[in-house]
PDB file of C-alpha atoms in Angstrom:
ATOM      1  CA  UNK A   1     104.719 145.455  32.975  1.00 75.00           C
ATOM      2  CA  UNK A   2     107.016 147.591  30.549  1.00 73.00           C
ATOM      3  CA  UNK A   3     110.153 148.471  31.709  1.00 82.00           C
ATOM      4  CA  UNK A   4     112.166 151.333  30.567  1.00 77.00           C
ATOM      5  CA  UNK A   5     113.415 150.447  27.636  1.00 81.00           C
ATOM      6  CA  UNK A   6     110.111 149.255  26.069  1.00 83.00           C
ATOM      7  CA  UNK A   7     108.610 152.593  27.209  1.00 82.00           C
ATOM      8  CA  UNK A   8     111.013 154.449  25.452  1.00 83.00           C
ATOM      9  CA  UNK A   9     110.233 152.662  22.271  1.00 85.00           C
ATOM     10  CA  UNK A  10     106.169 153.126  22.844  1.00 87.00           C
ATOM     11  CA  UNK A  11     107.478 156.678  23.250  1.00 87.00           C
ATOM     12  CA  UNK A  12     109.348 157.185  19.862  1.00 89.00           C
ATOM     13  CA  UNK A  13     106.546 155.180  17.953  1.00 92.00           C
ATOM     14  CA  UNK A  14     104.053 157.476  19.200  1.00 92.00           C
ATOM     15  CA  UNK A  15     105.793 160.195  18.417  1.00 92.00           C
ATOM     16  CA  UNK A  16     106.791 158.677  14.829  1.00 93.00           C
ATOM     17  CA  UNK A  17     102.903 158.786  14.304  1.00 95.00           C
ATOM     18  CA  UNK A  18     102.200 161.757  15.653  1.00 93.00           C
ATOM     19  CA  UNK A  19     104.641 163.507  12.728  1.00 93.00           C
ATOM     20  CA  UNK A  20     103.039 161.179  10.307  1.00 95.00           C
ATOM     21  CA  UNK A  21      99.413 162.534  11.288  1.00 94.00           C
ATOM     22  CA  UNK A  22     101.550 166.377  10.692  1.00 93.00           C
ATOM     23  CA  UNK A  23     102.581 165.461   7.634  1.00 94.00           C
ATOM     24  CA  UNK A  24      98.870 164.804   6.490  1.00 94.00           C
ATOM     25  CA  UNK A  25      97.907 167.702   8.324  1.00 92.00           C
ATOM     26  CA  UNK A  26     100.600 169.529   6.310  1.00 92.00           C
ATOM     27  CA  UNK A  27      99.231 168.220   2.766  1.00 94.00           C
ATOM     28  CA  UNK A  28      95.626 169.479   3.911  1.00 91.00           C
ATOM     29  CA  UNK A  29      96.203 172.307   4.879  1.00 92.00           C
ATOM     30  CA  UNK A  30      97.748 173.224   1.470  1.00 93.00           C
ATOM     31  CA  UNK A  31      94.812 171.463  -0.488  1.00 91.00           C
ATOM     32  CA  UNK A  32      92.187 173.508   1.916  1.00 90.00           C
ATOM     33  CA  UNK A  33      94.133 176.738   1.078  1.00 89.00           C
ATOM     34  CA  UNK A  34      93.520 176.002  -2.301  1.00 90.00           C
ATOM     35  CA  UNK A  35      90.127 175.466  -2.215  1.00 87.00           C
ATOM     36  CA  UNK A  36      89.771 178.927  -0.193  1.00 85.00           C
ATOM     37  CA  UNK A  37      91.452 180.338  -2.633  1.00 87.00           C
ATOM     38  CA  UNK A  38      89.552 179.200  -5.719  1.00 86.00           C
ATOM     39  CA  UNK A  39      86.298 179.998  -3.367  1.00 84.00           C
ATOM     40  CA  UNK A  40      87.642 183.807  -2.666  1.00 83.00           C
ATOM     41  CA  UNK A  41      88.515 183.753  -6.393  1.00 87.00           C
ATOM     42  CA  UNK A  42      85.063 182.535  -7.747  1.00 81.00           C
ATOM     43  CA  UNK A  43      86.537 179.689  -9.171  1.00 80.00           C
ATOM     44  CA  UNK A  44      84.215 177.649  -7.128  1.00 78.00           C
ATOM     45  CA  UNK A  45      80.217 178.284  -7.171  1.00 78.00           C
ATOM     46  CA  UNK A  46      79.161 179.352  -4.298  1.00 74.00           C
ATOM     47  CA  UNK A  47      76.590 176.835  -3.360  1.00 74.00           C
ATOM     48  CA  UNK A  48      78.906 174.195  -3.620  1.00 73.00           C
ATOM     49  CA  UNK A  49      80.794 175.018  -0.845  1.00 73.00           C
ATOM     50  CA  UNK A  50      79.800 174.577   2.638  1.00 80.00           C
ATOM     51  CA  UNK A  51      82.051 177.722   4.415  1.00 80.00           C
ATOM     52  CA  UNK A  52      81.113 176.049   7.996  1.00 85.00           C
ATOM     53  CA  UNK A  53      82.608 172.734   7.144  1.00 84.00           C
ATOM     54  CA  UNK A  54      85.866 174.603   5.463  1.00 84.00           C
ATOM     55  CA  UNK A  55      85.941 176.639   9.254  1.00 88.00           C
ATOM     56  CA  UNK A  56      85.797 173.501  10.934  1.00 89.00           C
ATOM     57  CA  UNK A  57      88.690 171.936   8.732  1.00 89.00           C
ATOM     58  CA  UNK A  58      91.033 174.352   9.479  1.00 89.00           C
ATOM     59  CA  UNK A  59      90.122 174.594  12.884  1.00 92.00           C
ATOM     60  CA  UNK A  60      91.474 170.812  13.019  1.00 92.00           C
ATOM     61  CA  UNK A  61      94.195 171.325  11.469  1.00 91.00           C
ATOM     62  CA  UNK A  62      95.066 174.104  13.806  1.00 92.00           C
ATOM     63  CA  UNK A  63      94.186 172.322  17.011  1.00 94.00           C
ATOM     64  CA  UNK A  64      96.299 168.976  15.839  1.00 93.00           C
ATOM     65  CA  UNK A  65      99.302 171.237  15.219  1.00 91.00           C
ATOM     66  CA  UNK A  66      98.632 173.396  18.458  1.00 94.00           C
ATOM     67  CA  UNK A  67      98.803 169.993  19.741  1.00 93.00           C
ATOM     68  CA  UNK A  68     102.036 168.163  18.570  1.00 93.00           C
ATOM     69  CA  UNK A  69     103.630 171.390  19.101  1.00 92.00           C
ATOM     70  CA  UNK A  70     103.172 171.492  22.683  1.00 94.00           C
ATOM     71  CA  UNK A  71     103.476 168.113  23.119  1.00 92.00           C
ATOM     72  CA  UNK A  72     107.137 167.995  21.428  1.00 92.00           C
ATOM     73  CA  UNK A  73     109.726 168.627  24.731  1.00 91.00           C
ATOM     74  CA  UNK A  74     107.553 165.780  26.258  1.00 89.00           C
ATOM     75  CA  UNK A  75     108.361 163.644  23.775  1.00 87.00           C
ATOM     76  CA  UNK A  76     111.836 164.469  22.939  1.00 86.00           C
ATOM     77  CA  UNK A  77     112.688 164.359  26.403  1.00 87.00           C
ATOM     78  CA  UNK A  78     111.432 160.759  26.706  1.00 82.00           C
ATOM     79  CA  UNK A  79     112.967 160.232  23.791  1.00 80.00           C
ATOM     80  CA  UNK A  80     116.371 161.151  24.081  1.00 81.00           C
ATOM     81  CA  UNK A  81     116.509 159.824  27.716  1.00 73.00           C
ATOM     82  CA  UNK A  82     118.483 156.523  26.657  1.00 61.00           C
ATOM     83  CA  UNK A  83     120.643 158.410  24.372  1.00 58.00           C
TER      84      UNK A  83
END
């Protein structure tokens, strides 16, 4: 069994990779902007872009940071309990 101290750690580490995963979230949602863009722009031929795929990317993107948003109190309250 873990006791409290090694669930605090599993804790942080989760949460640690849970920002990481934001981070990349962060960095695609800039390059799928971009691409929108260019697509609203004509800078991209139509028929090379698939608009259902592009909906379903940033509906990802919004879910994951729907998600580590609510998920943050948890987290820092696990986190800061053995401060």
């Amino acid at each position: 069994m873990l006791d409290k101290y090694d669930k605090q750690i599993m804790f942080e580490y989760l949460w640690k990779t849970i920002n990481f995963f934001y981070g990349i979230m962060i960095i695609l949602s800039i390059l799928v902007g971009i691409r929108i863009l260019l697509y609203f722009l004509d800078g991209i031929p139509k028929e090379k872009t698939s608009l259902s795929g592009t909906i379903i990317v940033i509906a990802f993107i919004v879910a994951y940071v729907i998600f580590r948003n609510l998920t943050k109190p948890y987290f820092e309250k696990k986190i800061n309990e053995r401060k």
